[in-house]
Coordinates of C-alpha atoms and ligand atoms in Angstrom, one line a residue:
M1 CA -12.1 13.9 -42.7
R2 CA -9.5 11.8 -40.9
W3 CA -10.0 11.9 -37.1
Q4 CA -6.9 13.5 -35.6
G5 CA -7.6 13.4 -31.9
I6 CA -9.4 15.6 -29.4
I7 CA -7.0 18.6 -29.6
H8 CA -7.5 18.9 -33.3
R9 CA -11.2 18.4 -33.1
Y10 CA -12.0 20.6 -30.1
K11 CA -9.2 23.2 -30.2
K12 CA -11.8 26.0 -30.0
Y13 CA -12.7 24.8 -26.5
L14 CA -9.2 24.0 -25.3
P15 CA -6.4 26.2 -23.8
I16 CA -4.1 25.9 -26.7
T17 CA -2.4 28.2 -29.2
D18 CA -0.9 27.7 -32.7
E19 CA 2.4 27.1 -30.9
T20 CA 1.1 24.2 -28.8
P21 CA 2.5 20.9 -30.0
N22 CA 0.0 18.1 -30.6
V23 CA 1.1 14.8 -29.0
T24 CA -1.7 12.6 -30.2
L25 CA -2.6 9.0 -30.9
N26 CA -6.0 10.0 -32.4
E27 CA -7.7 9.5 -29.0
G28 CA -11.4 10.2 -28.6
N29 CA -14.2 9.6 -31.1
T30 CA -15.2 6.5 -29.1
P31 CA -18.4 4.6 -29.9
L32 CA -21.7 5.3 -28.1
V33 CA -23.2 1.8 -28.0
Y34 CA -26.9 1.3 -27.5
S35 CA -27.7 -1.2 -24.8
N36 CA -30.9 -3.1 -25.4
F37 CA -30.7 -5.1 -22.2
L38 CA -30.2 -2.0 -19.9
S39 CA -32.8 0.0 -21.8
T40 CA -35.4 -2.7 -21.2
L41 CA -34.4 -3.0 -17.6
V42 CA -34.8 0.8 -17.0
G43 CA -38.2 0.7 -18.8
H44 CA -40.6 3.5 -19.7
G45 CA -39.2 3.5 -23.2
S46 CA -35.8 4.8 -21.9
K47 CA -32.7 4.5 -23.9
V48 CA -29.4 3.5 -22.4
F49 CA -26.1 4.0 -24.2
L50 CA -22.5 2.9 -23.2
K51 CA -19.7 5.3 -24.0
Y52 CA -17.0 2.8 -24.7
E53 CA -13.9 4.7 -23.5
G54 CA -11.9 1.4 -23.4
L55 CA -11.5 1.9 -27.1
N56 CA -9.1 4.8 -26.7
P57 CA -5.4 4.2 -27.7
T58 CA -4.2 2.9 -24.3
G59 CA -7.6 1.4 -23.4
S60 CA -9.0 4.0 -21.1
F61 CA -10.4 7.6 -20.9
K62 CA -7.2 8.9 -19.5
D63 CA -5.8 9.4 -23.1
R64 CA -8.2 12.4 -23.6
G65 CA -6.5 14.2 -20.7
M66 CA -3.0 12.9 -21.3
T67 CA -2.8 14.2 -24.9
L68 CA -3.3 17.7 -23.7
A69 CA -1.3 17.4 -20.5
V70 CA 1.7 16.1 -22.4
S71 CA 1.4 18.6 -25.2
K72 CA 1.2 21.5 -22.7
A73 CA 4.2 20.0 -20.8
L74 CA 6.2 20.1 -24.0
E75 CA 5.1 23.6 -24.8
A76 CA 6.3 24.7 -21.4
G77 CA 9.7 23.1 -22.1
S78 CA 9.3 20.2 -19.7
D79 CA 11.3 17.1 -20.5
A80 CA 9.8 14.8 -17.8
I81 CA 6.4 13.8 -16.4
I82 CA 5.4 12.0 -13.2
C83 CA 2.2 10.5 -11.8
A84 CA 0.7 8.3 -9.1
S85 CA -1.7 5.8 -10.4
T86 CA -4.1 2.9 -9.8
G87 CA -2.9 1.9 -13.3
N88 CA -4.6 3.6 -16.2
T89 CA -3.1 7.0 -15.7
S90 CA 0.4 5.4 -15.6
A91 CA -0.3 3.5 -18.8
S92 CA -1.5 6.6 -20.6
A93 CA 1.3 8.8 -19.2
A94 CA 4.0 6.2 -20.2
C95 CA 2.5 6.0 -23.7
Y96 CA 2.2 9.7 -24.4
A97 CA 5.7 10.4 -22.9
A98 CA 7.1 7.7 -25.2
R99 CA 5.4 9.4 -28.2
A100 CA 6.7 12.9 -27.1
G101 CA 10.2 11.5 -26.4
I102 CA 10.3 12.6 -22.8
K103 CA 10.9 10.8 -19.5
C104 CA 8.1 9.3 -17.5
V105 CA 8.1 8.3 -13.8
V106 CA 5.1 6.4 -12.3
L107 CA 4.4 5.6 -8.7
L108 CA 2.1 2.6 -8.3
P109 CA 0.6 1.1 -5.1
K110 CA 2.5 -2.2 -4.7
D111 CA 0.5 -5.3 -5.7
A112 CA -2.7 -3.4 -6.4
I113 CA -2.4 -2.8 -10.1
A114 CA -4.2 -4.8 -12.8
L115 CA -1.6 -6.7 -14.9
G116 CA -2.4 -5.1 -18.3
K117 CA -1.8 -1.6 -16.9
L118 CA 1.5 -2.5 -15.4
A119 CA 2.5 -4.1 -18.7
Q120 CA 1.7 -0.9 -20.6
A121 CA 3.6 1.4 -18.2
M122 CA 6.7 -0.9 -18.5
I123 CA 6.7 -1.6 -22.2
H124 CA 6.4 2.2 -23.0
G125 CA 9.6 2.7 -21.0
A126 CA 8.4 4.5 -17.9
Q127 CA 10.4 4.2 -14.8
V128 CA 8.0 2.3 -12.5
I129 CA 8.3 2.6 -8.7
A130 CA 6.1 0.3 -6.6
V131 CA 5.2 2.2 -3.4
D132 CA 4.5 0.0 -0.3
G133 CA 1.3 1.9 0.4
N134 CA -1.9 2.9 -1.4
F135 CA -2.7 5.3 -4.2
D136 CA -3.3 8.2 -1.8
D137 CA 0.2 7.7 -0.4
A138 CA 1.7 7.7 -3.9
L139 CA -0.3 10.8 -4.9
G140 CA 1.0 12.7 -1.8
L141 CA 4.6 11.8 -2.9
V142 CA 4.3 12.9 -6.5
R143 CA 2.7 16.2 -5.4
E144 CA 5.8 16.9 -3.3
I145 CA 8.3 15.7 -5.9
S146 CA 6.7 17.9 -8.6
K147 CA 6.9 20.9 -6.3
K148 CA 10.6 20.3 -5.6
C149 CA 11.9 19.0 -9.0
P150 CA 11.6 20.1 -12.6
I151 CA 9.1 17.3 -13.5
T152 CA 5.5 17.9 -14.6
L153 CA 2.7 16.3 -12.6
V154 CA 0.1 14.7 -14.9
N155 CA -2.4 13.5 -12.4
S156 CA -5.8 15.1 -12.8
I157 CA -4.9 17.9 -10.4
N158 CA -3.1 19.1 -13.6
P159 CA -5.9 21.3 -15.1
F160 CA -5.0 20.2 -18.7
R161 CA -6.1 16.7 -17.8
I162 CA -9.6 17.9 -16.9
E163 CA -9.7 20.2 -20.0
G164 CA -8.9 17.2 -22.3
Q165 CA -11.3 14.8 -20.6
K166 CA -14.2 17.3 -20.9
T167 CA -14.3 16.5 -24.6
G168 CA -16.1 13.3 -23.7
S169 CA -19.2 15.4 -23.0
F170 CA -18.9 17.1 -26.4
E171 CA -18.8 13.8 -28.2
I172 CA -21.8 12.5 -26.3
C173 CA -23.9 15.6 -27.2
E174 CA -22.9 15.2 -30.8
Q175 CA -23.5 11.5 -31.0
L176 CA -26.9 11.8 -29.4
G177 CA -27.8 15.1 -31.0
M178 CA -28.6 16.3 -27.5
P179 CA -27.3 15.9 -23.9
P180 CA -28.5 12.8 -22.0
D181 CA -30.9 13.2 -19.1
Y182 CA -28.6 11.1 -16.8
H183 CA -24.8 10.7 -16.9
F184 CA -23.6 7.6 -15.0
I185 CA -19.9 7.5 -14.2
P186 CA -17.5 5.7 -11.8
V187 CA -15.8 7.9 -9.3
G188 CA -12.2 7.4 -8.0
N189 CA -10.0 10.4 -7.8
A190 CA -13.1 12.3 -9.1
G191 CA -11.3 14.0 -12.0
N192 CA -13.6 12.5 -14.7
I193 CA -16.9 13.5 -13.2
T194 CA -15.5 17.0 -12.8
A195 CA -14.3 17.0 -16.4
Y196 CA -17.6 15.8 -17.9
W197 CA -19.6 18.3 -15.9
K198 CA -17.4 21.1 -17.1
G199 CA -17.8 19.9 -20.7
Y200 CA -21.6 19.9 -20.5
K201 CA -21.7 23.3 -18.9
E202 CA -19.4 24.8 -21.6
Y203 CA -21.6 23.3 -24.4
K204 CA -24.7 24.8 -22.7
K205 CA -23.0 28.2 -22.4
A206 CA -22.0 28.0 -26.1
G207 CA -25.6 27.4 -26.9
I208 CA -24.9 24.0 -28.4
I209 CA -27.2 22.2 -25.9
D210 CA -30.1 23.7 -23.9
K211 CA -30.2 21.5 -20.8
L212 CA -27.8 19.7 -18.6
P213 CA -27.8 16.0 -17.4
K214 CA -28.0 14.9 -13.8
M215 CA -24.5 13.6 -12.8
M216 CA -24.7 10.1 -11.2
G217 CA -21.4 9.1 -9.7
Y218 CA -20.6 5.7 -8.2
Q219 CA -17.8 4.7 -5.8
A220 CA -17.1 1.2 -4.6
E221 CA -18.5 0.5 -1.2
G222 CA -15.0 -0.1 0.4
A223 CA -13.6 3.0 -1.2
A224 CA -16.5 5.6 -0.9
P225 CA -15.1 8.6 0.9
I226 CA -17.4 11.1 -0.8
V227 CA -20.5 9.1 0.1
R228 CA -19.4 8.5 3.7
G229 CA -18.2 12.1 4.1
H230 CA -14.8 11.2 5.4
I231 CA -11.4 10.0 4.1
V232 CA -11.1 6.2 3.9
K233 CA -7.7 5.3 5.3
K234 CA -7.6 1.7 3.9
P235 CA -9.7 1.7 0.7
E236 CA -10.6 -1.8 -0.5
T237 CA -12.3 -3.0 -3.6
I238 CA -11.8 -5.5 -6.4
A239 CA -12.2 -2.5 -8.8
T240 CA -8.5 -1.5 -8.2
A241 CA -8.8 1.5 -10.6
I242 CA -11.1 3.3 -8.1
R243 CA -9.4 2.0 -4.9
I244 CA -8.9 5.6 -3.7
G245 CA -9.6 6.9 -0.2
N246 CA -9.0 10.7 -0.5
P247 CA -10.0 11.9 -4.0
A248 CA -8.1 15.0 -5.3
S249 CA -11.2 16.5 -6.9
W250 CA -13.6 15.7 -4.0
K251 CA -15.1 19.2 -3.8
Q252 CA -15.5 19.5 -7.6
A253 CA -17.3 16.1 -7.6
E254 CA -19.7 17.4 -4.9
Q255 CA -20.2 20.5 -6.9
A256 CA -21.1 18.5 -10.1
R257 CA -23.5 16.4 -8.0
D258 CA -25.2 19.4 -6.4
E259 CA -25.4 21.7 -9.4
S260 CA -26.8 19.0 -11.6
K261 CA -29.2 17.7 -8.8
G262 CA -27.6 14.3 -9.3
V263 CA -26.2 11.7 -6.9
I264 CA -23.0 10.2 -5.7
D265 CA -23.6 6.8 -4.3
M266 CA -21.8 3.5 -3.7
V267 CA -22.1 0.0 -5.0
S268 CA -20.8 -3.3 -3.5
D269 CA -18.0 -5.3 -5.2
E270 CA -20.6 -8.1 -5.7
K271 CA -22.9 -5.7 -7.7
I272 CA -19.9 -4.4 -9.6
L273 CA -18.9 -7.9 -10.7
E274 CA -22.6 -8.7 -11.6
A275 CA -22.7 -5.7 -13.9
Y276 CA -19.2 -6.5 -15.3
K277 CA -20.3 -10.0 -16.3
L278 CA -23.7 -8.8 -17.5
L279 CA -22.1 -6.3 -19.9
A280 CA -19.8 -9.0 -21.2
N281 CA -22.5 -11.7 -21.5
K282 CA -25.5 -9.8 -22.6
E283 CA -24.0 -6.9 -24.6
G284 CA -20.7 -8.2 -25.8
V285 CA -19.0 -5.3 -24.2
F286 CA -15.9 -6.0 -22.1
C287 CA -15.0 -3.3 -19.7
E288 CA -12.9 -3.4 -16.5
P289 CA -14.5 -3.8 -13.1
A290 CA -14.2 -0.1 -12.1
S291 CA -16.1 0.9 -15.3
A292 CA -18.9 -1.5 -14.4
A293 CA -19.5 0.5 -11.2
S294 CA -21.5 3.0 -13.2
V295 CA -23.7 0.3 -14.7
A296 CA -24.0 -1.4 -11.3
G297 CA -25.4 1.9 -10.1
L298 CA -27.8 2.2 -12.9
I299 CA -29.1 -1.4 -12.3
E300 CA -29.5 -0.7 -8.7
Y301 CA -31.4 2.6 -9.3
A302 CA -33.6 0.9 -11.9
R303 CA -34.5 -1.8 -9.4
R304 CA -35.4 0.9 -6.8
K305 CA -37.7 2.5 -9.5
Y306 CA -35.7 5.7 -9.5
F307 CA -36.8 6.4 -13.1
K308 CA -40.4 7.4 -13.5
Q309 CA -40.5 8.5 -17.2
P310 CA -38.6 7.9 -20.5
A311 CA -35.0 8.9 -20.0
T312 CA -31.9 9.1 -22.2
I313 CA -29.0 7.6 -20.1
V314 CA -25.3 7.4 -20.8
C315 CA -22.9 5.2 -18.8
I316 CA -19.2 5.8 -19.2
L317 CA -17.3 2.6 -19.6
T318 CA -13.9 4.1 -18.6
G319 CA -11.5 1.2 -19.3
H320 CA -11.2 -1.9 -21.4
G321 CA -11.7 -5.4 -19.9
L322 CA -8.4 -6.6 -21.2
K323 CA -6.7 -4.3 -18.6
D324 CA -7.5 -6.8 -15.9
P325 CA -7.3 -10.3 -17.3
D326 CA -6.9 -11.9 -13.9
R327 CA -10.3 -10.6 -12.8
A328 CA -12.0 -11.9 -15.9
I329 CA -10.5 -15.4 -15.4
K330 CA -11.4 -15.3 -11.7
S331 CA -15.0 -14.4 -12.4
V332 CA -15.9 -17.5 -14.5
E333 CA -15.7 -21.2 -14.4
Q334 CA -12.3 -22.5 -15.4
P335 CA -12.0 -24.4 -18.7
K336 CA -12.4 -28.1 -18.5
V337 CA -9.3 -30.1 -19.6
V338 CA -10.0 -33.1 -21.8
K339 CA -7.9 -35.7 -23.6
P340 CA -7.7 -35.0 -27.4
K341 CA -10.5 -37.4 -28.3
L342 CA -13.5 -36.4 -30.4
D343 CA -16.1 -38.2 -28.3
L344 CA -14.9 -36.6 -25.1
V345 CA -15.1 -33.1 -26.6
L346 CA -18.5 -33.8 -28.2
N347 CA -19.7 -35.0 -24.8
E348 CA -18.5 -31.9 -23.1
I349 CA -20.2 -29.5 -25.6
G350 CA -23.5 -31.5 -25.5
Y351 CA -23.6 -33.0 -29.1
Ligands
AN7_1 C1 -11.1 2.5 -15.4 O1 -5.3 5.6 -13.2 O2 -7.1 7.2 -10.8 O3 -12.7 9.6 -10.8 O4 -4.6 6.5 -11.4 O5 -8.9 3.9 -14.2 O6 -11.3 10.5 -12.7 O7 -10.3 9.1 -10.9 C2 -7.9 5.8 -12.5 C3 -9.3 6.0 -12.3 C4 -12.7 5.1 -13.4 C5 -12.0 6.9 -11.9 N1 -12.5 4.1 -14.2 O8 -11.8 8.1 -12.5 C6 -5.5 6.2 -12.1 C7 -6.9 6.4 -11.7 C8 -11.2 3.7 -14.5 C9 -10.1 4.3 -13.9 C10 -11.6 5.8 -12.8 C11 -10.3 5.4 -13.0 P1 -11.5 9.4 -11.7

């Protein structure tokens, strides 16, 4: 049957009624790609899979939450949505608002957004405000605005965002035929780790799975408030999507970690870029730097011999590599310019 998005597929597990509109772009149903290189690296006959969330309609996992948040906003009679964003939430909000025919306002930290995401927010017709501050400042502002004005907040503090995003867990369990042993995921505002954990717990309660994975979350070293145990006032990382110093779902992320007996740790920008390039070079999978944080964490833990027996591991690749073309170009040698002469080109390519 034709895939019609996560609300249609998982309505039984979502807070909707027959009256809830379905603002969808057929999000979800993303591939779970086997990684030969990472499986070998982890060893013991383990299997590593990449959940390629960059293949959602706007190129990130945010669409799973946004389809529901915007549908519920419409159901409640709202005609406008607002969010703060490190980029992907704004791209998704702008897109689904366009589809729903409602107004969208996005507050972005000035000069700290990957180009592709800004392009998306703008082309979908959102009103874009650049805040001369960081994501945490912008989130503070939209929280206040949504309290004072008739505009629906669609950051992940909106519970419908979490509800929609939990469907990622359902898909993984179905694609594997079981839950993974370990779930690796980047952590920024901490909504996604919260959502995945909720999803796994609900499938266990429903009797669809009989065990739960360990939740393995990774922050960037320069933006690791949960790991350090305090707010980071000036978060810094090349992984701009997770450049967040005071995550909204901090407590819930700790709960996911503790209940699952997992880990929230941090990885350096250097390790993030190493994983980012490795995925592109060795697996043909292009994700954005923030997504590579989960894989950087996996590589680091494999090096430390964290895994002692065969394990099924899923890494969530949260966003597409094309979101941040500048970073890709900066990460590699620049193309050689040659005169249009056959012998010069042949010489360059080694024939
Ligand atoms: C690619 O768009 O916070 O821990 O405003 O874009 O649920 O925040 C994005 C976050 C990981 C972290 N990977 O997820 C935003 C925003 C990518 C992301 C995260 C984000 P959360």
